[in-house]
Amino acid sequence: INSGVAEDQRLPIVAGHHEDTWGGQPWGSDKLFDDGLDTNMWHGQCFHDGGSRWAEVDLDDTYTVTEVHILNRGDCCGSRATDISVFVCKSNQCSFFGKPSSGGKGAWIQLSGELKGHKLRFETETRPLQMCEVRVFGHSAYACETDEDCYQQSGNRRVKYRPYCGDDKECRCRSYYRESRRNGQVRCRRKPASKLAYIGK
């Protein structure tokens, strides 16, 4: 697919989840990110929902997702892709990212948006969920251009604990604060006081 997005912006998928209500079918969610590009369902390289109408994939961290590419089934039923809704999830909240307006057999389908999350969920309402590959693109959820970007991201109203935009264009904490990153937010906290041993003379 020629979307203009660089391959180095492809985000790592580390796990897949689905519920196989049929039992024992070879079309599990691991097929969504195995880099297999065979679009014939019966060759065993595509995902089929097994009757549950959903699937999820986990990213290795929280990112700002900007594009999702779906490789459609090629041997049959290309129009079923128009029933797929894609969500980006952060913690236990999922936000709607997009829905294909068309679906050709064996075609790459591109969806664009901008949402932060660490997981993607795919659902259908009336048709089987069938996909042969999923690729997710985006950038670090902690990226910044200015210190103000980091202030908005952190949600911390106390000025001294607010992160700043570092030379690497990512939000950072000052060296004398403890830094934690979670769900797309950088939080700065006071480091615990050092325990000093005093020896009397």
JSON list of C-alpha atoms in Angstrom, two decimals, residues 140 142-147 149-150 153 164-166 168-172:
[
{"chain": "A", "resi": 140, "resn": "SER", "atom": "CA", "xyz": [5.70, 7.60, 20.48]},
{"chain": "A", "resi": 142, "resn": "TYR", "atom": "CA", "xyz": [5.41, 10.87, 24.55]},
{"chain": "A", "resi": 143, "resn": "ALA", "atom": "CA", "xyz": [6.57, 12.86, 21.51]},
{"chain": "A", "resi": 144, "resn": "CYS", "atom": "CA", "xyz": [6.62, 16.66, 21.77]},
{"chain": "A", "resi": 145, "resn": "GLU", "atom": "CA", "xyz": [7.62, 19.86, 20.01]},
{"chain": "A", "resi": 146, "resn": "THR", "atom": "CA", "xyz": [7.45, 22.26, 22.96]},
{"chain": "A", "resi": 147, "resn": "ASP", "atom": "CA", "xyz": [7.35, 22.15, 26.76]},
{"chain": "A", "resi": 149, "resn": "ASP", "atom": "CA", "xyz": [2.97, 19.77, 24.76]},
{"chain": "A", "resi": 150, "resn": "CYS", "atom": "CA", "xyz": [4.36, 17.97, 27.80]},
{"chain": "A", "resi": 153, "resn": "GLN", "atom": "CA", "xyz": [0.13, 15.56, 28.31]},
{"chain": "A", "resi": 164, "resn": "TYR", "atom": "CA", "xyz": [9.77, 19.30, 29.64]},
{"chain": "A", "resi": 165, "resn": "CYS", "atom": "CA", "xyz": [10.44, 18.60, 25.96]},
{"chain": "A", "resi": 166, "resn": "GLY", "atom": "CA", "xyz": [13.91, 17.06, 25.71]},
{"chain": "A", "resi": 168, "resn": "ASP", "atom": "CA", "xyz": [15.17, 13.96, 21.55]},
{"chain": "A", "resi": 169, "resn": "LYS", "atom": "CA", "xyz": [11.67, 15.51, 21.17]},
{"chain": "A", "resi": 170, "resn": "GLU", "atom": "CA", "xyz": [10.20, 13.33, 23.90]},
{"chain": "A", "resi": 171, "resn": "CYS", "atom": "CA", "xyz": [8.75, 14.47, 27.21]},
{"chain": "A", "resi": 172, "resn": "ARG", "atom": "CA", "xyz": [11.21, 14.02, 30.07]}
]
